[in-house]
Amino acid sequence: MTAVFDGHNDALLRLHRAGVGVESFVEGGDDEGHVDLPRARRGGLAGGLFAVFVPGEDSSELPEDATSYAIPLSPRVDPAIARDAADAIAAGLFGLEAAGALRVVRSGAELAACIEAGTIGAVLHFEGAEAIPGVAELERRYEQGLRSLGLVWSRMNAYGEGVPFRFPGSPDTGPGLTTLGSELVRACNRLGVLVDLSHLNLRGFFDVAAISEAPLVASHSNAHALCASSRNLTDEQLDAVGDTGGIVGINFAVGFLRDDGRFDSSTSIAVVVDHIDYITDRIGIDHVGFGSDFDGAKIPEAIGDAAGLPRLLDALGERGYGDEAVLKLAHGNWLRVLRQTWRS
Ligand SMILES: [Zn+2]
């Protein structure tokens, strides 16, 4: 089975919200959400960025069936509340590790060993830096295992502005990074923490591009040329990712895939492959991977959940991707970029 590394899942938030113990993840069987250990094994899921995301007070839902929408930026989250919530959600990851469901990886060598062994190599990732009030806290979280950080989710914080969800819409929605944001990017570079650009607005994206010495990474975003969601990447953003040797993780969320922006789960796997075609044609086969948004979004029924990953790999083969290309997309590119970023 082909091992898959996935650039984004919200399994920790699902487990936290459901208030269930690690056994539901280890044993599976409830078929809730998209990721648990049995389905990961069936699908070849051998690792990923496990997001610690702190929800806000209002959980504005994305529209089910709209062909156009404009959801404003979510309100700021209080840093003290974010810190407590992040601790509780991250504890879920270490609970899964203690139960033997996965290993929290801190280096490329550890991740490569997991992919080799078929163990899930989980990267502790924060989606939004509200719980990290400064560089000292970043260093503390690094010691805890943090290796990937999105400065913002789709809201404003001390570091920058995320994109509000809009369709059709542009990611160019507001100002770029704050001074603190620039400082945090430099600190991430120094420690070897990945700076994730998904959810960041266009000016923030290019501010990071101007500062960062690491490959540019958008862990779960698609091509704006094919789906004009504000969450997707313009051609110039894609080019910047390619120029730095970075990676775009293809998001399976149907609203970020379809040209009509609808949240329609009957969307075919071919549409996922269309985005992969577009981005590989533009910036090369070395700069695309997966960023499913499992447990955080409505995805094509044809993939269904983590167990459906082999159907996507089959579709790539049918589209003409050879074995070497499929391996790059499945995990090779992610492993290369993470090793380069982490310098380990
Ligand atoms: Zn996200």
Short mmCIF file of C-alpha atoms and ligand atoms in Angstrom, two decimals:
data_model
loop_
_atom_site.label_atom_id
_atom_site.label_comp_id
_atom_site.label_asym_id
_atom_site.label_seq_id
_atom_site.Cartn_x
_atom_site.Cartn_y
_atom_site.Cartn_z
CA MET A 1 0.00 0.00 0.00
CA THR A 2 1.23 3.50 -0.86
CA ALA A 3 1.94 5.54 2.25
CA VAL A 4 0.24 8.93 2.38
CA PHE A 5 1.36 11.98 4.32
CA ASP A 6 -1.49 14.45 4.71
CA GLY A 7 -0.93 18.17 5.26
CA HIS A 8 -4.04 18.86 7.33
CA ASN A 9 -6.57 17.12 9.51
CA ASP A 10 -8.83 18.26 12.35
CA ALA A 11 -9.05 14.92 14.11
CA LEU A 12 -7.90 16.42 17.41
CA LEU A 13 -10.68 19.00 17.40
CA ARG A 14 -13.26 16.36 16.57
CA LEU A 15 -12.06 14.17 19.43
CA HIS A 16 -11.96 17.16 21.79
CA ARG A 17 -15.45 18.33 20.86
CA ALA A 18 -16.97 14.89 21.01
CA GLY A 19 -15.41 14.42 24.44
CA VAL A 20 -14.55 10.83 23.57
CA GLY A 21 -11.48 9.01 24.79
CA VAL A 22 -8.59 7.76 22.73
CA GLU A 23 -10.24 4.35 22.43
CA SER A 24 -12.75 5.63 19.88
CA PHE A 25 -9.83 6.68 17.67
CA VAL A 26 -7.90 3.47 18.28
CA GLU A 27 -10.83 1.12 17.81
CA GLY A 28 -12.86 3.09 15.27
CA GLY A 29 -16.15 1.60 14.29
CA ASP A 30 -18.35 4.62 14.97
CA ASP A 31 -17.70 5.93 11.44
CA GLU A 32 -17.88 9.49 12.73
CA GLY A 33 -15.69 11.98 10.92
CA HIS A 34 -12.92 10.90 8.56
CA VAL A 35 -9.91 9.70 10.56
CA ASP A 36 -9.43 6.95 13.10
CA LEU A 37 -6.75 4.27 13.36
CA PRO A 38 -8.53 1.46 11.46
CA ARG A 39 -9.46 3.78 8.59
CA ALA A 40 -5.97 5.32 8.53
CA ARG A 41 -4.49 1.82 8.19
CA ARG A 42 -6.92 0.86 5.44
CA GLY A 43 -6.09 4.02 3.52
CA GLY A 44 -2.31 3.96 4.03
CA LEU A 45 -2.32 7.19 6.04
CA ALA A 46 1.21 7.24 7.43
CA GLY A 47 1.39 10.74 8.81
CA GLY A 48 0.18 14.26 8.73
CA LEU A 49 -0.09 17.65 10.30
CA PHE A 50 -2.49 17.22 13.22
CA ALA A 51 -4.02 20.63 13.79
CA VAL A 52 -4.57 22.26 17.16
CA PHE A 53 -7.31 24.72 16.28
CA VAL A 54 -9.05 26.84 18.89
CA PRO A 55 -12.62 27.61 17.81
CA GLY A 56 -14.06 31.04 18.50
CA GLU A 57 -17.24 31.95 20.31
CA ASP A 58 -19.23 32.03 17.11
CA SER A 59 -18.79 29.02 14.87
CA SER A 60 -20.13 30.51 11.66
CA GLU A 61 -20.91 27.58 9.42
CA LEU A 62 -20.07 27.56 5.75
CA PRO A 63 -23.16 27.60 3.55
CA GLU A 64 -24.46 24.25 2.38
CA ASP A 65 -25.65 25.13 -1.05
CA ALA A 66 -24.82 28.72 -1.90
CA THR A 67 -23.22 29.67 -5.19
CA SER A 68 -21.91 32.86 -3.66
CA TYR A 69 -21.30 33.91 -0.09
CA ALA A 70 -19.25 36.31 1.98
CA ILE A 71 -18.56 35.36 5.58
CA PRO A 72 -16.75 38.10 7.51
CA LEU A 73 -13.59 37.49 9.48
CA SER A 74 -14.24 35.62 12.68
CA PRO A 75 -13.70 37.66 15.84
CA ARG A 76 -10.39 37.56 17.65
CA VAL A 77 -9.88 34.87 20.26
CA ASP A 78 -8.63 35.82 23.69
CA PRO A 79 -5.04 34.54 24.12
CA ALA A 80 -5.63 33.17 27.64
CA ILE A 81 -8.66 31.18 26.48
CA ALA A 82 -6.69 30.04 23.43
CA ARG A 83 -3.84 28.83 25.57
CA ASP A 84 -6.04 26.65 27.79
CA ALA A 85 -7.93 25.25 24.83
CA ALA A 86 -4.73 24.55 22.91
CA ASP A 87 -3.35 22.67 25.91
CA ALA A 88 -6.47 20.53 26.12
CA ILE A 89 -6.55 19.80 22.38
CA ALA A 90 -2.81 19.09 22.13
CA ALA A 91 -3.15 16.74 25.11
CA GLY A 92 -5.37 14.63 22.87
CA LEU A 93 -2.46 14.08 20.50
CA PHE A 94 -0.16 12.95 23.30
CA GLY A 95 -2.95 10.74 24.59
CA LEU A 96 -3.13 9.05 21.20
CA GLU A 97 0.65 8.59 21.27
CA ALA A 98 0.51 7.07 24.78
CA ALA A 99 -2.14 4.65 23.53
CA GLY A 100 0.16 3.55 20.71
CA ALA A 101 -2.07 4.94 17.94
CA LEU A 102 0.63 7.19 16.48
CA ARG A 103 4.01 8.74 17.14
CA VAL A 104 4.52 12.49 17.52
CA VAL A 105 7.46 13.18 15.20
CA ARG A 106 10.00 15.94 15.79
CA SER A 107 12.43 15.35 12.92
CA GLY A 108 12.53 14.24 9.33
CA ALA A 109 14.36 11.08 10.37
CA GLU A 110 11.54 10.19 12.78
CA LEU A 111 8.92 10.89 10.11
CA ALA A 112 10.77 8.84 7.49
CA ALA A 113 10.94 5.93 9.95
CA CYS A 114 7.16 6.14 10.52
CA ILE A 115 6.43 6.17 6.79
CA GLU A 116 8.72 3.17 6.38
CA ALA A 117 7.09 1.28 9.25
CA GLY A 118 3.48 2.23 8.47
CA THR A 119 3.10 3.95 11.85
CA ILE A 120 1.24 7.28 11.78
CA GLY A 121 3.88 10.00 12.14
CA ALA A 122 1.94 12.94 13.56
CA VAL A 123 3.26 16.49 13.39
CA LEU A 124 2.00 18.84 16.11
CA HIS A 125 0.64 21.83 14.19
CA PHE A 126 -1.12 24.95 15.47
CA GLU A 127 -3.70 26.42 13.09
CA GLY A 128 -3.57 30.03 14.27
CA ALA A 129 -1.05 31.37 16.78
CA GLU A 130 -3.46 32.88 19.33
CA ALA A 131 -2.16 30.45 21.96
CA ILE A 132 1.42 31.61 21.35
CA PRO A 133 1.73 35.16 22.71
CA GLY A 134 5.41 35.54 21.85
CA VAL A 135 8.72 33.95 21.00
CA ALA A 136 9.29 32.53 24.51
CA GLU A 137 6.00 30.63 24.27
CA LEU A 138 6.92 29.45 20.76
CA GLU A 139 10.12 28.02 22.22
CA ARG A 140 8.15 26.30 24.99
CA ARG A 141 5.77 24.79 22.45
CA TYR A 142 8.74 23.72 20.34
CA GLU A 143 10.08 21.79 23.34
CA GLN A 144 6.63 20.20 23.66
CA GLY A 145 6.87 19.04 20.03
CA LEU A 146 5.45 21.86 17.89
CA ARG A 147 6.95 21.71 14.40
CA SER A 148 4.39 23.58 12.27
CA LEU A 149 2.51 26.82 12.82
CA GLY A 150 -0.09 28.74 10.87
CA LEU A 151 0.13 32.36 11.99
CA VAL A 152 -3.60 32.83 11.51
CA TRP A 153 -6.84 31.00 10.87
CA SER A 154 -9.57 32.94 9.04
CA ARG A 155 -9.55 35.71 11.61
CA MET A 156 -7.36 38.52 12.85
CA ASN A 157 -4.80 38.18 15.60
CA ALA A 158 -1.64 39.89 16.85
CA TYR A 159 0.36 38.54 13.92
CA GLY A 160 -1.77 39.16 10.85
CA GLU A 161 -5.09 38.62 9.12
CA GLY A 162 -6.64 35.49 7.77
CA VAL A 163 -8.96 35.43 4.79
CA PRO A 164 -12.69 35.64 5.39
CA PHE A 165 -14.52 32.85 3.54
CA ARG A 166 -15.85 34.25 0.29
CA PHE A 167 -16.99 32.83 -3.01
CA PRO A 168 -16.26 34.18 -5.46
CA GLY A 169 -13.52 36.05 -3.69
CA SER A 170 -9.92 37.10 -3.68
CA PRO A 171 -7.37 36.31 -0.95
CA ASP A 172 -6.28 39.97 -1.13
CA THR A 173 -8.47 41.06 1.76
CA GLY A 174 -6.47 43.33 4.02
CA PRO A 175 -3.15 44.31 5.53
CA GLY A 176 -0.13 42.06 5.81
CA LEU A 177 1.82 40.87 8.84
CA THR A 178 2.26 43.00 11.92
CA THR A 179 5.73 43.65 13.36
CA LEU A 180 5.08 40.82 15.81
CA GLY A 181 4.11 38.59 12.90
CA SER A 182 7.42 39.24 11.17
CA GLU A 183 9.27 38.48 14.41
CA LEU A 184 7.40 35.20 14.81
CA VAL A 185 8.29 34.12 11.25
CA ARG A 186 11.99 34.78 11.97
CA ALA A 187 11.75 32.81 15.21
CA CYS A 188 10.13 29.91 13.35
CA ASN A 189 12.98 29.97 10.83
CA ARG A 190 15.55 29.96 13.62
CA LEU A 191 13.94 27.02 15.44
CA GLY A 192 13.05 25.11 12.30
CA VAL A 193 9.26 25.38 12.63
CA LEU A 194 7.24 25.26 9.42
CA VAL A 195 5.26 28.45 8.73
CA ASP A 196 1.96 27.43 7.16
CA LEU A 197 0.41 29.96 4.75
CA SER A 198 -3.07 28.46 4.34
CA HIS A 199 -5.71 30.88 5.70
CA LEU A 200 -3.28 33.84 5.57
CA ASN A 201 -4.31 36.70 3.31
CA LEU A 202 -2.38 37.65 0.19
CA ARG A 203 -0.33 40.48 1.66
CA GLY A 204 0.57 38.39 4.67
CA PHE A 205 1.59 35.58 2.33
CA PHE A 206 4.00 37.79 0.44
CA ASP A 207 5.32 39.31 3.67
CA VAL A 208 6.25 35.79 4.79
CA ALA A 209 7.75 35.15 1.35
CA ALA A 210 9.97 38.23 1.75
CA ILE A 211 11.14 37.24 5.25
CA SER A 212 11.28 33.47 5.37
CA GLU A 213 14.34 31.45 4.48
CA ALA A 214 12.37 28.21 4.37
CA PRO A 215 10.35 26.75 1.46
CA LEU A 216 6.86 28.30 1.30
CA VAL A 217 4.09 25.94 2.34
CA ALA A 218 0.32 26.13 2.04
CA SER A 219 -0.78 22.99 3.84
CA HIS A 220 -4.41 22.86 2.67
CA SER A 221 -5.29 25.17 -0.23
CA ASN A 222 -6.20 24.80 -3.89
CA ALA A 223 -5.88 26.66 -7.20
CA HIS A 224 -7.85 29.91 -7.34
CA ALA A 225 -7.88 29.67 -11.15
CA LEU A 226 -10.15 26.59 -10.89
CA CYS A 227 -12.19 27.56 -7.83
CA ALA A 228 -12.40 31.26 -7.01
CA SER A 229 -12.62 30.83 -3.23
CA SER A 230 -10.79 33.39 -1.12
CA ARG A 231 -9.11 30.38 0.58
CA ASN A 232 -7.33 29.31 -2.61
CA LEU A 233 -4.01 30.41 -4.07
CA THR A 234 -3.61 32.76 -7.01
CA ASP A 235 -1.17 31.91 -9.78
CA GLU A 236 1.39 34.34 -8.38
CA GLN A 237 1.14 32.66 -4.96
CA LEU A 238 1.58 29.24 -6.57
CA ASP A 239 4.64 30.52 -8.44
CA ALA A 240 6.15 31.77 -5.17
CA VAL A 241 5.66 28.34 -3.59
CA GLY A 242 7.34 26.68 -6.56
CA ASP A 243 10.22 29.18 -6.66
CA THR A 244 11.17 28.40 -3.06
CA GLY A 245 10.94 24.63 -3.43
CA GLY A 246 7.82 24.53 -1.26
CA ILE A 247 4.54 22.62 -1.40
CA VAL A 248 0.79 23.05 -1.74
CA GLY A 249 -1.34 20.44 0.04
CA ILE A 250 -4.48 19.82 -2.02
CA ASN A 251 -7.59 20.43 0.10
CA PHE A 252 -10.46 17.95 -0.38
CA ALA A 253 -13.11 20.42 0.87
CA VAL A 254 -15.63 20.48 -1.95
CA GLY A 255 -16.28 24.23 -1.56
CA PHE A 256 -12.60 24.89 -2.31
CA LEU A 257 -12.56 22.48 -5.27
CA ARG A 258 -15.63 23.17 -7.39
CA ASP A 259 -15.78 25.93 -9.98
CA ASP A 260 -19.25 26.87 -8.66
CA GLY A 261 -18.06 26.90 -5.03
CA ARG A 262 -20.95 24.71 -3.87
CA PHE A 263 -20.59 22.47 -0.83
CA ASP A 264 -21.78 19.44 -2.74
CA SER A 265 -20.40 16.11 -1.57
CA SER A 266 -21.23 14.44 -4.90
CA THR A 267 -18.17 16.22 -6.31
CA SER A 268 -16.04 13.68 -8.17
CA ILE A 269 -12.45 12.68 -7.47
CA ALA A 270 -11.66 13.98 -10.97
CA VAL A 271 -12.10 17.53 -9.64
CA VAL A 272 -9.43 16.88 -6.99
CA VAL A 273 -7.14 15.59 -9.73
CA ASP A 274 -7.91 18.68 -11.85
CA HIS A 275 -6.36 20.87 -9.12
CA ILE A 276 -3.35 18.57 -8.92
CA ASP A 277 -2.99 18.77 -12.72
CA TYR A 278 -3.23 22.54 -12.72
CA ILE A 279 -0.67 23.10 -9.98
CA THR A 280 1.79 20.48 -11.20
CA ASP A 281 1.54 21.93 -14.72
CA ARG A 282 2.28 25.37 -13.36
CA ILE A 283 5.00 24.77 -10.74
CA GLY A 284 6.03 21.14 -11.13
CA ILE A 285 5.37 17.68 -9.74
CA ASP A 286 7.76 18.32 -6.82
CA HIS A 287 5.55 20.98 -5.25
CA VAL A 288 2.20 19.30 -4.68
CA GLY A 289 0.95 16.97 -1.94
CA PHE A 290 -2.28 16.38 -0.04
CA GLY A 291 -3.89 18.49 2.70
CA SER A 292 -7.22 16.74 3.06
CA ASP A 293 -9.01 18.80 5.74
CA PHE A 294 -10.29 15.45 7.07
CA ASP A 295 -12.57 15.96 10.07
CA GLY A 296 -12.83 19.65 9.25
CA ALA A 297 -14.74 19.88 5.98
CA LYS A 298 -17.27 18.32 3.64
CA ILE A 299 -15.27 16.18 1.21
CA PRO A 300 -16.23 14.16 -1.88
CA GLU A 301 -18.25 11.06 -1.03
CA ALA A 302 -16.10 9.26 -3.57
CA ILE A 303 -13.17 9.60 -1.16
CA GLY A 304 -15.39 9.34 1.90
CA ASP A 305 -12.75 9.21 4.62
CA ALA A 306 -9.12 8.25 5.24
CA ALA A 307 -9.83 4.72 4.04
CA GLY A 308 -10.64 6.17 0.61
CA LEU A 309 -7.16 7.56 -0.07
CA PRO A 310 -6.23 4.64 -2.36
CA ARG A 311 -9.12 5.64 -4.66
CA LEU A 312 -7.51 9.04 -5.11
CA LEU A 313 -4.15 7.42 -5.85
CA ASP A 314 -5.86 5.15 -8.39
CA ALA A 315 -7.43 8.19 -10.04
CA LEU A 316 -3.98 9.77 -10.35
CA GLY A 317 -2.74 6.63 -12.09
CA GLU A 318 -5.70 6.72 -14.44
CA ARG A 319 -4.92 10.37 -15.24
CA GLY A 320 -1.44 9.32 -16.34
CA TYR A 321 0.71 9.88 -13.24
CA GLY A 322 3.39 7.21 -13.07
CA ASP A 323 4.48 5.39 -9.91
CA GLU A 324 7.29 7.84 -9.17
CA ALA A 325 4.99 10.85 -9.52
CA VAL A 326 2.32 9.26 -7.32
CA LEU A 327 4.90 8.60 -4.59
CA LYS A 328 5.97 12.25 -4.69
CA LEU A 329 2.37 13.41 -4.36
CA ALA A 330 1.52 10.83 -1.71
CA HIS A 331 4.39 11.61 0.69
CA GLY A 332 7.74 12.22 -1.02
CA ASN A 333 7.31 15.95 -1.53
CA TRP A 334 6.02 16.54 1.99
CA LEU A 335 8.91 14.59 3.48
CA ARG A 336 11.46 16.57 1.45
CA VAL A 337 9.98 19.96 2.40
CA LEU A 338 9.65 19.06 6.10
CA ARG A 339 13.24 17.79 6.25
CA GLN A 340 14.49 20.97 4.62
CA THR A 341 12.40 23.17 6.93
CA TRP A 342 13.27 21.29 10.09
CA ARG A 343 16.92 20.80 9.07
CA SER A 344 16.78 17.30 10.54
ZN ZN B 1 -8.06 25.17 7.80
#
